[in-house]
Amino acid sequence: MAAYALTKAGADVALLEAGDVWYASRDSKMMFPNYASPRRGGSTRLKPFGEFDGCEGGWEIDGEPYTKADGTEFLWWRARMLGGRTNHWGRISLRFGPDDFRGKSRDGLGDDWPIGYNDVAPYYDRVDQLVGIYGSKEGIPNEPDGIFHPPPAPRCYELLIKKASDKLNITCIPARRSVITKPLNGRPACHYCGQCGRGCTARSNFSSPDVLIAPALQTGKLTLMTNAMVREVTLGPDGLANGVSYVDRKTGADLHVNAKVVVLAASALETARILFNSKSSKHPNGLANSSGTVGKYITDTTGSGVSGYIPAMENHAGHNEDGAGGMHVYMPWWLDNKKLDFPRGYHIEVGGGVRQPGAGFMGGIHRYPPGGGYGAQLKKDYRKYYGATISFEGRGEQIPSDDCYCEIDPNVVDRFGIPVLRFHWKWSDHEINQVKHMQETFRSLITTMGGTVFDPMPSKEDGYGIAAGGQIIHELGGARMGADPKTSVVSGNCQAHDVKNLFIADGAPFVSQADKNPTWTIMALAWRTSDYITDQMKKRAL
Ligand SMILES: Cc1cc2nc3c(=O)[nH]c(=O)nc-3n(C[C@H](O)[C@H](O)[C@H](O)COP(=O)(O)OP(=O)(O)OC[C@H]3O[C@@H](n4cnc5c(N)ncnc54)[C@H](O)[C@@H]3O)c2cc1C
Ligand code: SF4
């Protein structure tokens, strides 16, 4: 987004990307049938979300480790490709609401942001209009409406979910996803093939290479430097950033590129890593770290799920319910925390229906009565039960704490010789109680639908099934923004307090999570930061 906004404003930009060039419009396997592959689309260690998933990267990258302190469970998904994880993300595109910028004022926990919803709202509008998003106007105070394309109609199972939600007084509305349902800027409307996670060859969903990088290249102002693994930000004698040093991943050569302004957008935690590794005698604890808060206050979305079997959906009449590759309805946070034993909310994502079957589909027929078998009976069972499964996933807000942070592991480097991150993570009772509530809610939704839950309620000792830190892949923080340079890394304009020509345009400056997925806010802030850079350059203040 920063490359797009800055080149459009007339700046010459060099974009250093650790991975290779990848455009969904050219490289996606959107229309490839699972049955044509010997692995039936199944996952592998280096392709954990399936053979045709549109991501080069994953939980593990050979030669690029990270480490964890004793007792810490943490997972870090890293993409190594142009556009990063925007090539295969879920495209659930939610604005943070006014309350999400002032958590501390509301309940005394965490910190307030130095900016508010009104500062970001014009940029949300711009992102909506440039990128495109489906949704509906609902007027929910902390779930701001955007400028939406019409949402796709709910599928059969989503109508049943809506019915159960209504009975339980849970708000259930059309989903908000960055998929276009009308033509936009030369991109056609979604044709409902249901394969968003592989990347869209038609460019009907958002991935940054096709929607942002391609038009940025057309300005003639963007130099794309791929396979360039950034090691550190370098400083000139005046103490300002004068470029970055990087390793050419193909040749191993150590190289440097000069710049008047440096914008880090390597994903929140990787940006913290680059800052730590940009050490010098003047910045012994890492660059922009005079506050000691680089790597601190990192958070992920909380997550927990429940799935079940709904007899009313057995043997349903076959019909085309592919739709957009993701949910058509969802449940935003609907309760008042004052009446609950945890602060901050969560939203509910729904899954179900019949998609192209692949390896491991339905989670195994043995889970269904009468438990699978062989031959004709097995085929009959598959036809009967396929589509009779429903799942709910909670996505909630974690409060930043001193227990969750990253630092440089003094003993481990990656294959380029760059020191790696070590993670520390501990959920608090806030998150554990929230996840308990998710489990209870999802179970009552399934029983209200007349269904049976597959697995028993996880115990308190198991954290009620809370996903490991990082597992929901919404890592934020590590270079948070604030008005006070003693307690924050960047200003409200994402400008480093210590180095005025260094900016951050990913999730690292987030002061807190919300009960919303973060990417729409990352993009809105990146655009806002780019406008600030343009303004400051015009004023010759950088
Ligand atoms: C499966 C999945 C589903 C998701 N679903 C949603 C969703 O529905 N809604 C939502 O809001 N969010 C979702 N997310 C999260 C979303 O993808 C991220 O918030 C978003 O991509 C973050 O953007 P980013 O640019 O900060 O980081 P990334 O997308 O990770 O991009 C970082 C880029 O920097 C490059 N890079 C990294 N290190 C270096 C280095 N040292 N030198 C040079 N280049 C480097 C990488 O190769 C990559 O291109 C999902 C993520 C995943 C994996
Ligand atoms: S469902 Fe729509 S947006 Fe998603 S990959 Fe298919 S055509 Fe593209």
Coordinates of C-alpha atoms and ligand atoms in Angstrom, one line a residue:
M1 CA 0.0 0.0 0.0
A2 CA 2.9 2.4 0.8
A3 CA 4.5 1.6 -2.6
Y4 CA 1.2 2.4 -4.3
A5 CA 0.4 5.6 -2.4
L6 CA 4.0 7.0 -2.6
T7 CA 4.5 6.3 -6.3
K8 CA 1.1 7.8 -7.1
A9 CA 2.2 10.8 -5.2
G10 CA 5.2 11.1 -7.5
A11 CA 8.0 9.6 -5.3
D12 CA 10.6 7.2 -6.7
V13 CA 10.3 4.0 -4.7
A14 CA 12.5 0.9 -4.4
L15 CA 10.5 -2.0 -3.0
L16 CA 12.7 -4.8 -1.5
E17 CA 10.9 -8.1 -1.3
A18 CA 12.4 -11.2 0.4
G19 CA 10.5 -13.6 -1.9
D20 CA 9.9 -13.9 -5.6
V21 CA 7.4 -12.2 -8.0
W22 CA 3.9 -13.8 -7.7
Y23 CA 0.7 -12.5 -9.3
A24 CA -2.5 -14.4 -8.7
S25 CA -3.7 -13.4 -12.1
R26 CA -0.7 -15.3 -13.6
D27 CA 0.4 -17.9 -11.0
S28 CA -2.7 -19.0 -9.1
K29 CA -4.0 -22.6 -9.4
M30 CA -7.6 -21.3 -9.0
M31 CA -9.2 -23.7 -11.5
F32 CA -7.0 -26.8 -10.9
P33 CA -9.1 -29.7 -9.6
N34 CA -7.9 -31.5 -6.5
Y35 CA -8.6 -34.9 -8.1
A36 CA -6.0 -34.2 -10.8
S37 CA -3.2 -34.1 -8.2
P38 CA -1.7 -37.3 -6.7
R39 CA -1.9 -35.7 -3.3
R40 CA -5.6 -34.5 -3.9
G41 CA -4.6 -31.1 -2.8
G42 CA -3.4 -32.3 0.6
S43 CA -1.0 -30.3 2.8
T44 CA 2.7 -30.8 3.4
R45 CA 5.2 -29.4 5.9
L46 CA 6.1 -26.5 3.7
K47 CA 2.5 -26.1 2.3
P48 CA 0.4 -26.5 5.5
F49 CA -2.8 -25.0 4.0
G50 CA -2.8 -27.3 1.1
E51 CA -1.0 -28.0 -2.2
F52 CA -2.7 -25.2 -4.1
D53 CA -2.9 -22.5 -1.4
G54 CA -1.7 -19.2 -2.7
C55 CA 1.2 -18.7 -0.3
E56 CA 4.9 -19.4 -0.6
G57 CA 5.8 -19.8 3.0
G58 CA 4.2 -21.1 6.1
W59 CA 4.8 -22.0 9.8
E60 CA 8.3 -23.2 8.8
I61 CA 10.7 -22.0 6.2
D62 CA 13.8 -24.1 5.7
G63 CA 16.9 -22.1 6.8
E64 CA 14.8 -19.4 8.5
P65 CA 14.0 -20.5 12.1
Y66 CA 12.7 -18.6 15.0
T67 CA 12.9 -19.8 18.6
K68 CA 10.6 -19.9 21.7
A69 CA 11.4 -19.4 25.4
D70 CA 10.8 -22.5 27.6
G71 CA 7.1 -23.0 28.1
T72 CA 6.1 -20.7 25.3
E73 CA 3.8 -22.0 22.6
F74 CA 3.9 -19.7 19.6
L75 CA 3.6 -20.1 15.8
W76 CA 4.7 -17.6 13.2
W77 CA 3.4 -17.8 9.7
R78 CA 5.7 -16.0 7.2
A79 CA 5.1 -15.5 3.5
R80 CA 8.1 -15.1 1.2
M81 CA 6.5 -13.8 -2.0
L82 CA 5.5 -10.5 -3.5
G83 CA 2.4 -9.3 -1.7
G84 CA 3.0 -11.5 1.3
R85 CA 0.0 -13.1 3.0
T86 CA -2.4 -10.9 1.1
N87 CA -2.2 -13.6 -1.7
H88 CA -4.1 -16.2 0.4
W89 CA -5.6 -14.4 3.4
G90 CA -9.3 -14.8 4.3
R91 CA -10.2 -11.3 3.0
I92 CA -12.4 -10.6 6.0
S93 CA -12.1 -6.9 5.9
L94 CA -13.3 -5.1 9.1
R95 CA -12.8 -1.5 10.2
F96 CA -11.8 -1.0 13.8
G97 CA -14.5 1.0 15.6
P98 CA -14.2 4.2 17.7
D99 CA -14.0 2.2 20.9
D100 CA -11.2 0.1 19.6
F101 CA -8.8 3.1 19.6
R102 CA -9.5 3.9 23.3
G103 CA -9.5 0.6 25.2
K104 CA -7.8 2.0 28.3
S105 CA -10.3 4.8 28.7
R106 CA -13.1 2.3 28.5
D107 CA -11.9 -0.4 30.9
G108 CA -8.5 0.7 32.2
L109 CA -6.6 -2.1 30.4
G110 CA -3.8 -1.8 27.8
D111 CA -3.4 1.7 26.3
D112 CA -5.3 4.2 24.2
W113 CA -4.1 5.0 20.7
P114 CA -2.8 8.5 20.1
I115 CA -5.2 8.7 17.1
G116 CA -8.9 7.9 16.9
Y117 CA -11.4 6.5 14.4
N118 CA -12.0 9.8 12.8
D119 CA -8.3 10.1 11.8
V120 CA -8.4 6.7 10.0
A121 CA -12.0 6.9 8.6
P122 CA -11.1 8.8 5.4
Y123 CA -8.5 6.2 4.6
Y124 CA -10.9 3.3 5.3
D125 CA -13.2 5.0 2.7
R126 CA -10.3 5.3 0.2
V127 CA -9.3 1.6 0.7
D128 CA -13.0 0.5 0.3
Q129 CA -13.2 2.4 -3.0
L130 CA -9.8 1.4 -4.4
V131 CA -9.7 -2.2 -3.4
G132 CA -13.4 -3.1 -3.2
I133 CA -15.3 -4.9 -0.4
Y134 CA -18.7 -6.5 0.0
G135 CA -21.0 -5.9 3.0
S136 CA -24.1 -4.2 4.2
K137 CA -24.9 -1.0 6.0
E138 CA -26.0 -2.0 9.6
G139 CA -25.4 1.1 11.7
I140 CA -23.7 -0.9 14.5
P141 CA -21.8 1.7 16.6
N142 CA -18.5 0.0 17.0
E143 CA -18.7 -1.9 13.7
P144 CA -18.5 1.1 11.3
D145 CA -20.1 0.6 7.9
G146 CA -18.0 1.1 4.8
I147 CA -18.6 1.8 1.1
F148 CA -19.8 -1.6 0.1
H149 CA -20.5 -3.7 -3.0
P150 CA -23.7 -5.8 -2.5
P151 CA -23.0 -8.9 -0.4
P152 CA -23.6 -12.4 -1.9
A153 CA -26.8 -14.1 -0.7
P154 CA -26.4 -16.5 2.3
R155 CA -26.0 -20.1 1.5
C156 CA -28.4 -22.7 2.7
Y157 CA -26.4 -23.6 5.9
E158 CA -25.8 -19.9 6.5
L159 CA -29.6 -19.3 6.6
L160 CA -29.9 -22.0 9.2
I161 CA -27.1 -20.3 11.2
K162 CA -28.9 -17.0 11.0
K163 CA -32.1 -18.6 12.2
A164 CA -30.3 -20.1 15.3
S165 CA -28.5 -16.8 15.9
D166 CA -31.8 -14.9 15.9
K167 CA -33.2 -17.4 18.5
L168 CA -30.2 -16.8 20.7
N169 CA -30.2 -13.0 20.2
I170 CA -26.8 -13.1 18.5
T171 CA -26.4 -10.4 15.8
C172 CA -25.8 -12.2 12.4
I173 CA -25.2 -10.0 9.4
P174 CA -23.7 -10.2 5.9
A175 CA -19.9 -10.8 6.0
R176 CA -17.5 -8.0 4.9
R177 CA -14.8 -9.3 2.6
S178 CA -12.5 -7.7 0.0
V179 CA -14.2 -9.4 -2.9
I180 CA -15.9 -7.3 -5.6
T181 CA -19.4 -8.1 -6.7
K182 CA -19.4 -5.3 -9.3
P183 CA -16.7 -4.5 -11.8
L184 CA -14.1 -2.1 -10.4
N185 CA -11.1 -0.4 -12.0
G186 CA -11.0 -3.0 -14.9
R187 CA -11.4 -5.9 -12.5
P188 CA -14.5 -8.1 -13.1
A189 CA -17.0 -9.1 -10.5
C190 CA -16.5 -12.4 -8.6
H191 CA -17.8 -15.4 -10.5
Y192 CA -18.2 -17.4 -7.3
C193 CA -15.8 -20.2 -7.9
G194 CA -15.1 -20.4 -4.1
Q195 CA -11.3 -20.6 -4.4
C196 CA -10.1 -17.3 -2.9
G197 CA -7.4 -18.9 -0.8
R198 CA -5.6 -20.0 -4.0
G199 CA -5.5 -16.4 -5.3
C200 CA -7.9 -15.1 -7.9
T201 CA -6.8 -15.3 -11.6
A202 CA -9.7 -12.9 -12.4
R203 CA -8.5 -10.3 -9.8
S204 CA -11.9 -10.2 -8.2
N205 CA -10.5 -10.4 -4.7
F206 CA -7.8 -8.4 -3.1
S207 CA -4.2 -9.4 -3.3
S208 CA -1.6 -6.6 -3.2
P209 CA 0.5 -7.6 -6.3
D210 CA -2.5 -7.4 -8.7
V211 CA -4.4 -4.5 -7.1
L212 CA -1.6 -2.3 -5.7
I213 CA 1.8 -3.3 -7.1
A214 CA 0.7 -3.5 -10.7
P215 CA -0.7 0.0 -10.9
A216 CA 2.3 1.3 -8.9
L217 CA 4.6 -0.2 -11.5
Q218 CA 2.6 1.5 -14.2
T219 CA 3.6 4.9 -12.8
G220 CA 7.2 4.1 -13.8
K221 CA 8.2 5.2 -10.4
L222 CA 8.6 1.8 -8.7
T223 CA 11.7 -0.4 -8.8
L224 CA 10.9 -3.9 -7.7
M225 CA 13.8 -5.7 -6.1
T226 CA 12.8 -9.3 -5.4
N227 CA 14.8 -12.0 -3.5
A228 CA 16.2 -9.2 -1.4
M229 CA 16.2 -10.2 2.3
V230 CA 16.6 -7.0 4.4
R231 CA 19.1 -7.3 7.2
E232 CA 19.1 -3.8 8.7
V233 CA 18.4 -0.1 8.3
T234 CA 21.6 1.8 7.9
L235 CA 22.3 5.3 9.2
G236 CA 24.3 8.2 7.8
P237 CA 26.7 10.4 9.9
D238 CA 23.7 12.8 10.5
G239 CA 21.9 10.0 12.4
L240 CA 19.2 9.7 9.8
A241 CA 18.4 6.5 7.9
N242 CA 20.3 6.4 4.6
G243 CA 19.0 3.1 3.2
V244 CA 19.0 -0.6 4.0
S245 CA 21.4 -3.5 3.7
Y246 CA 20.1 -6.8 2.3
V247 CA 21.2 -10.2 1.3
D248 CA 20.5 -11.4 -2.3
R249 CA 18.7 -14.7 -1.6
K250 CA 19.9 -16.3 -4.8
T251 CA 23.6 -15.3 -4.7
G252 CA 24.1 -14.7 -1.0
A253 CA 25.7 -11.4 -1.8
D254 CA 25.5 -8.6 0.8
L255 CA 24.2 -5.5 -0.9
H256 CA 22.9 -2.0 0.1
V257 CA 20.4 0.4 -1.4
N258 CA 20.4 4.1 -0.6
A259 CA 17.2 6.0 0.3
K260 CA 16.1 9.4 1.6
V261 CA 13.3 7.8 3.5
V262 CA 12.9 4.2 4.7
V263 CA 9.5 2.6 5.2
L264 CA 9.5 -0.8 7.0
A265 CA 6.5 -3.1 6.1
A266 CA 7.9 -6.6 6.4
S267 CA 5.0 -7.7 8.7
A268 CA 4.8 -6.6 12.3
L269 CA 7.2 -9.1 13.9
E270 CA 9.7 -9.1 11.0
T271 CA 9.8 -5.3 11.3
A272 CA 10.7 -5.6 15.0
R273 CA 13.4 -8.0 14.0
I274 CA 14.9 -5.6 11.5
L275 CA 14.9 -2.8 14.1
F276 CA 16.6 -5.0 16.7
N277 CA 19.2 -6.0 14.1
S278 CA 19.9 -2.4 13.1
K279 CA 22.1 -1.9 16.2
S280 CA 24.9 0.6 16.4
S281 CA 26.9 2.3 19.1
K282 CA 24.3 5.1 19.1
H283 CA 21.5 2.6 19.2
P284 CA 22.9 -0.4 21.2
N285 CA 19.4 -1.9 21.8
G286 CA 18.3 -1.6 18.2
L287 CA 17.1 1.2 16.1
A288 CA 14.3 3.5 17.2
N289 CA 14.4 1.6 20.6
S290 CA 15.4 4.4 23.0
S291 CA 12.1 3.5 24.8
G292 CA 13.0 -0.1 25.1
T293 CA 9.6 -1.0 23.7
V294 CA 10.6 -2.6 20.4
G295 CA 9.4 -6.2 20.4
K296 CA 7.0 -5.4 23.3
Y297 CA 3.2 -5.4 23.5
I298 CA 2.8 -8.0 20.7
T299 CA -0.6 -9.6 20.4
D300 CA -2.5 -12.0 18.3
T301 CA -6.2 -12.5 17.9
T302 CA -7.6 -15.1 20.3
G303 CA -9.2 -18.1 18.6
S304 CA -11.2 -21.2 19.4
G305 CA -13.5 -23.3 17.4
V306 CA -16.3 -25.9 17.6
S307 CA -17.8 -28.0 14.9
G308 CA -20.9 -30.2 14.8
Y309 CA -23.1 -32.3 12.8
I310 CA -26.6 -31.1 11.8
P311 CA -29.1 -33.9 10.9
A312 CA -31.5 -31.3 9.2
M313 CA -28.8 -30.9 6.6
E314 CA -28.4 -34.6 5.7
N315 CA -29.2 -35.8 2.2
H316 CA -29.8 -32.2 1.1
A317 CA -30.7 -31.6 -2.5
G318 CA -27.6 -31.0 -4.6
H319 CA -27.3 -27.4 -5.7
N320 CA -24.5 -24.9 -6.5
E321 CA -23.6 -23.1 -3.3
D322 CA -19.9 -22.3 -4.2
G323 CA -20.2 -18.5 -3.7
A324 CA -17.3 -16.3 -2.8
G325 CA -14.4 -18.2 -1.3
G326 CA -15.3 -17.4 2.3
M327 CA -18.2 -16.8 4.5
H328 CA -21.3 -14.8 3.4
V329 CA -22.5 -14.1 6.9
Y330 CA -20.8 -13.5 10.3
M331 CA -21.6 -12.4 13.8
P332 CA -19.9 -9.2 15.0
W333 CA -19.5 -8.7 18.8
W334 CA -22.9 -8.4 20.3
L335 CA -22.7 -8.3 24.1
D336 CA -21.8 -5.8 26.9
N337 CA -18.6 -6.7 28.7
K338 CA -19.8 -5.1 31.9
K339 CA -22.0 -8.2 32.4
L340 CA -19.2 -10.7 31.6
D341 CA -16.1 -12.0 33.3
F342 CA -13.7 -10.9 30.5
P343 CA -12.9 -7.6 28.8
R344 CA -13.3 -7.0 25.1
G345 CA -15.2 -8.9 22.5
Y346 CA -14.9 -11.5 19.7
H347 CA -16.7 -12.0 16.4
I348 CA -17.8 -15.3 15.0
E349 CA -16.8 -16.8 11.7
V350 CA -18.8 -19.6 10.2
G351 CA -18.0 -22.5 7.9
G352 CA -19.9 -25.4 6.3
G353 CA -21.4 -26.5 3.0
V354 CA -20.1 -28.5 0.1
R355 CA -16.9 -27.3 -1.6
Q356 CA -14.6 -29.2 -4.0
P357 CA -13.6 -32.2 -1.9
G358 CA -9.9 -32.7 -1.3
A359 CA -7.6 -34.8 1.0
G360 CA -9.1 -35.0 4.5
F361 CA -12.4 -33.5 3.5
M362 CA -15.2 -33.7 6.1
G363 CA -12.5 -34.3 8.8
G364 CA -12.9 -38.1 8.3
I365 CA -16.1 -40.1 7.8
H366 CA -15.5 -41.9 11.1
R367 CA -16.8 -38.9 13.0
Y368 CA -20.3 -39.4 11.6
P369 CA -22.9 -42.0 12.6
P370 CA -22.7 -44.9 11.8
G371 CA -18.9 -44.4 11.5
G372 CA -17.8 -45.1 8.0
G373 CA -17.2 -48.5 6.3
Y374 CA -16.4 -49.8 2.9
G375 CA -17.7 -50.0 -0.7
A376 CA -21.3 -49.0 -1.5
Q377 CA -22.2 -48.1 2.1
L378 CA -19.2 -45.8 2.4
K379 CA -20.2 -43.9 -0.8
K380 CA -23.8 -43.7 0.4
D381 CA -22.6 -42.3 3.7
Y382 CA -20.4 -39.6 2.1
R383 CA -23.4 -38.4 0.0
K384 CA -25.6 -38.4 3.0
Y385 CA -23.3 -36.6 5.4
Y386 CA -21.4 -34.3 3.1
G387 CA -22.7 -30.8 3.7
A388 CA -24.2 -31.7 7.1
T389 CA -21.3 -30.2 9.1
I390 CA -21.1 -26.7 10.5
S391 CA -18.2 -24.9 12.2
F392 CA -17.9 -21.8 14.3
E393 CA -14.6 -20.0 14.9
G394 CA -14.2 -17.2 17.5
R395 CA -11.8 -14.3 16.8
G396 CA -11.3 -12.1 19.8
E397 CA -9.2 -9.2 21.3
Q398 CA -6.2 -9.9 23.4
I399 CA -5.0 -7.3 25.9
P400 CA -1.3 -6.4 25.4
S401 CA 0.8 -7.6 28.4
D402 CA 4.4 -7.8 29.7
D403 CA 4.2 -11.6 29.2
C404 CA 4.0 -11.4 25.4
Y405 CA 7.1 -10.1 23.6
C406 CA 9.9 -11.0 21.3
E407 CA 13.7 -10.4 21.4
I408 CA 16.7 -11.4 19.5
D409 CA 17.9 -15.0 20.3
P410 CA 21.6 -14.4 21.0
N411 CA 22.6 -17.9 19.8
V412 CA 20.7 -18.5 16.6
V413 CA 21.0 -17.0 13.1
D414 CA 19.2 -17.8 9.9
R415 CA 20.9 -19.1 6.7
F416 CA 21.8 -15.6 5.8
G417 CA 23.5 -15.0 9.1
I418 CA 20.8 -12.7 10.4
P419 CA 19.9 -13.1 14.1
V420 CA 16.4 -14.6 14.6
L421 CA 13.6 -13.7 17.0
R422 CA 12.8 -15.6 20.2
F423 CA 9.2 -15.4 21.4
H424 CA 7.7 -15.3 24.9
W425 CA 4.0 -15.8 25.3
K426 CA 1.4 -16.3 28.0
W427 CA -2.3 -15.9 27.8
S428 CA -4.0 -14.2 30.7
D429 CA -7.4 -15.0 32.4
H430 CA -8.9 -12.3 30.2
E431 CA -8.3 -14.4 27.1
I432 CA -9.0 -17.7 28.7
N433 CA -12.4 -16.6 30.0
Q434 CA -13.2 -15.1 26.7
V435 CA -12.5 -18.4 24.9
K436 CA -14.6 -20.3 27.4
H437 CA -17.5 -18.0 26.4
M438 CA -16.8 -18.7 22.7
Q439 CA -17.0 -22.5 23.4
E440 CA -20.3 -22.2 25.3
T441 CA -21.8 -20.0 22.6
F442 CA -20.8 -22.2 19.7
R443 CA -22.1 -25.3 21.5
S444 CA -25.5 -23.6 22.1
L445 CA -25.7 -22.5 18.5
I446 CA -25.1 -26.1 17.3
T447 CA -27.7 -27.5 19.7
T448 CA -30.2 -24.8 18.7
M449 CA -29.7 -26.0 15.1
G450 CA -30.7 -29.5 16.3
G451 CA -27.2 -30.7 15.9
T452 CA -24.5 -32.6 17.8
V453 CA -21.1 -31.2 18.7
F454 CA -18.2 -33.4 17.6
D455 CA -15.8 -32.9 20.5
P456 CA -16.3 -32.4 24.2
M457 CA -15.8 -29.0 25.8
P458 CA -12.0 -28.5 26.4
S459 CA -11.0 -28.2 30.0
K460 CA -9.8 -25.2 31.9
E461 CA -6.3 -26.9 32.0
D462 CA -6.4 -26.9 28.2
G463 CA -7.2 -23.2 28.1
Y464 CA -10.7 -24.1 26.8
G465 CA -9.1 -24.9 23.5
I466 CA -7.4 -21.5 22.9
A467 CA -5.2 -21.4 19.9
A468 CA -1.5 -20.9 20.4
G469 CA -0.1 -17.4 20.2
G470 CA 0.4 -16.5 16.5
Q471 CA -1.8 -19.4 15.3
I472 CA -4.6 -17.1 14.2
I473 CA -2.0 -15.1 12.1
H474 CA -3.0 -11.6 13.2
E475 CA 0.3 -10.7 15.0
L476 CA 0.4 -7.0 15.8
G477 CA 2.6 -4.6 17.8
G478 CA 6.3 -4.7 18.5
A479 CA 6.8 -1.1 17.5
R480 CA 3.7 0.6 18.9
M481 CA 2.7 4.1 18.3
G482 CA 2.2 6.7 21.1
A483 CA 2.5 10.4 21.9
D484 CA 5.3 9.7 24.5
P485 CA 8.7 8.7 23.0
K486 CA 9.5 7.1 26.4
T487 CA 6.8 4.5 26.0
S488 CA 6.4 4.0 22.3
V489 CA 8.5 3.5 19.1
V490 CA 6.6 5.6 16.5
S491 CA 4.3 8.6 16.6
G492 CA 0.6 8.6 15.5
N493 CA 1.9 9.1 11.9
C494 CA 4.0 5.9 12.3
Q495 CA 7.2 8.0 12.2
A496 CA 10.0 6.7 14.4
H497 CA 10.5 9.0 17.4
D498 CA 14.3 8.5 17.3
V499 CA 14.9 8.7 13.5
K500 CA 12.6 11.1 11.7
N501 CA 13.0 9.6 8.2
L502 CA 12.1 6.1 9.3
F503 CA 8.4 5.0 9.1
I504 CA 6.5 1.7 9.6
A505 CA 3.6 0.7 7.4
D506 CA 2.5 -2.8 8.7
G507 CA 0.9 -4.0 11.9
A508 CA 3.9 -3.2 14.2
P509 CA 2.6 0.3 15.3
F510 CA -0.8 -1.1 16.5
V511 CA -1.4 -0.2 20.2
S512 CA -4.0 -3.0 20.5
Q513 CA -6.0 -5.6 18.7
A514 CA -9.7 -5.3 18.3
D515 CA -12.5 -7.9 17.8
K516 CA -11.8 -7.3 14.1
N517 CA -9.2 -8.8 11.7
P518 CA -6.4 -6.2 11.2
T519 CA -5.6 -5.9 7.5
W520 CA -8.1 -3.2 6.5
T521 CA -6.6 -1.0 9.3
I522 CA -3.0 -1.9 8.3
M523 CA -3.8 -0.7 4.8
A524 CA -5.6 2.4 5.9
L525 CA -2.8 3.4 8.2
A526 CA -0.2 2.7 5.5
W527 CA -1.9 5.1 3.2
R528 CA -2.3 7.7 5.9
T529 CA 1.5 7.3 6.7
S530 CA 2.3 7.7 3.0
D531 CA 0.3 10.9 2.8
Y532 CA 2.2 12.2 5.8
I533 CA 5.6 11.3 4.2
T534 CA 4.5 13.1 1.0
D535 CA 3.5 16.1 2.9
Q536 CA 6.7 16.2 4.9
M537 CA 8.8 15.8 1.8
K538 CA 7.0 18.6 0.1
K539 CA 7.7 20.8 3.1
R540 CA 11.4 19.6 3.0
A541 CA 11.0 18.4 6.6
L542 CA 12.5 15.0 6.0
Ligands
LIG1 C1 -4.4 -17.9 5.9 C2 -4.5 -16.5 6.4 C3 -5.8 -15.9 6.5 C4 -5.9 -14.5 7.0 N1 -7.1 -14.0 7.0 C5 -7.2 -12.7 7.3 C6 -8.5 -12.1 7.2 O1 -9.5 -12.7 6.8 N2 -8.6 -10.7 7.5 C7 -7.5 -10.0 7.9 O2 -7.7 -8.8 8.2 N3 -6.3 -10.6 8.0 C8 -6.1 -11.9 7.7 N4 -4.9 -12.5 7.7 C9 -3.8 -11.7 8.1 C10 -3.2 -10.9 7.0 O3 -2.7 -11.7 6.0 C11 -2.1 -10.0 7.5 O4 -2.6 -9.1 8.5 C12 -1.5 -9.1 6.4 O5 -1.1 -9.9 5.3 C13 -0.3 -8.4 7.0 O6 0.3 -7.6 6.0 P1 1.8 -7.2 6.0 O7 2.1 -6.5 4.8 O8 2.1 -6.5 7.3 O9 2.6 -8.6 6.1 P2 2.7 -9.8 5.0 O10 1.5 -9.9 4.3 O11 3.3 -11.0 5.8 O12 3.8 -9.2 4.0 C14 5.2 -9.0 4.5 C15 6.0 -9.0 3.2 O13 7.4 -8.6 3.6 C16 8.3 -9.5 3.0 N5 9.4 -9.6 4.0 C17 9.4 -10.2 5.2 N6 10.6 -10.1 5.8 C18 11.4 -9.4 4.9 C19 12.7 -9.0 4.9 N7 13.6 -9.2 5.9 N8 13.2 -8.3 3.8 C20 12.4 -8.1 2.7 N9 11.1 -8.5 2.6 C21 10.6 -9.1 3.7 C22 7.5 -10.8 2.9 O14 8.1 -11.7 1.9 C23 6.1 -10.3 2.5 O15 6.0 -10.0 1.1 C24 -4.7 -13.8 7.3 C25 -3.5 -14.4 7.2 C26 -3.4 -15.7 6.8 C27 -2.0 -16.4 6.6
SF4_2 S1 -14.6 -16.8 -5.4 FE1 -14.6 -14.9 -6.6 S2 -13.0 -13.7 -5.8 FE2 -12.7 -15.7 -5.0 S3 -11.3 -16.7 -6.4 FE3 -13.3 -17.2 -7.1 S4 -13.9 -15.6 -8.6 FE4 -12.1 -14.9 -7.4

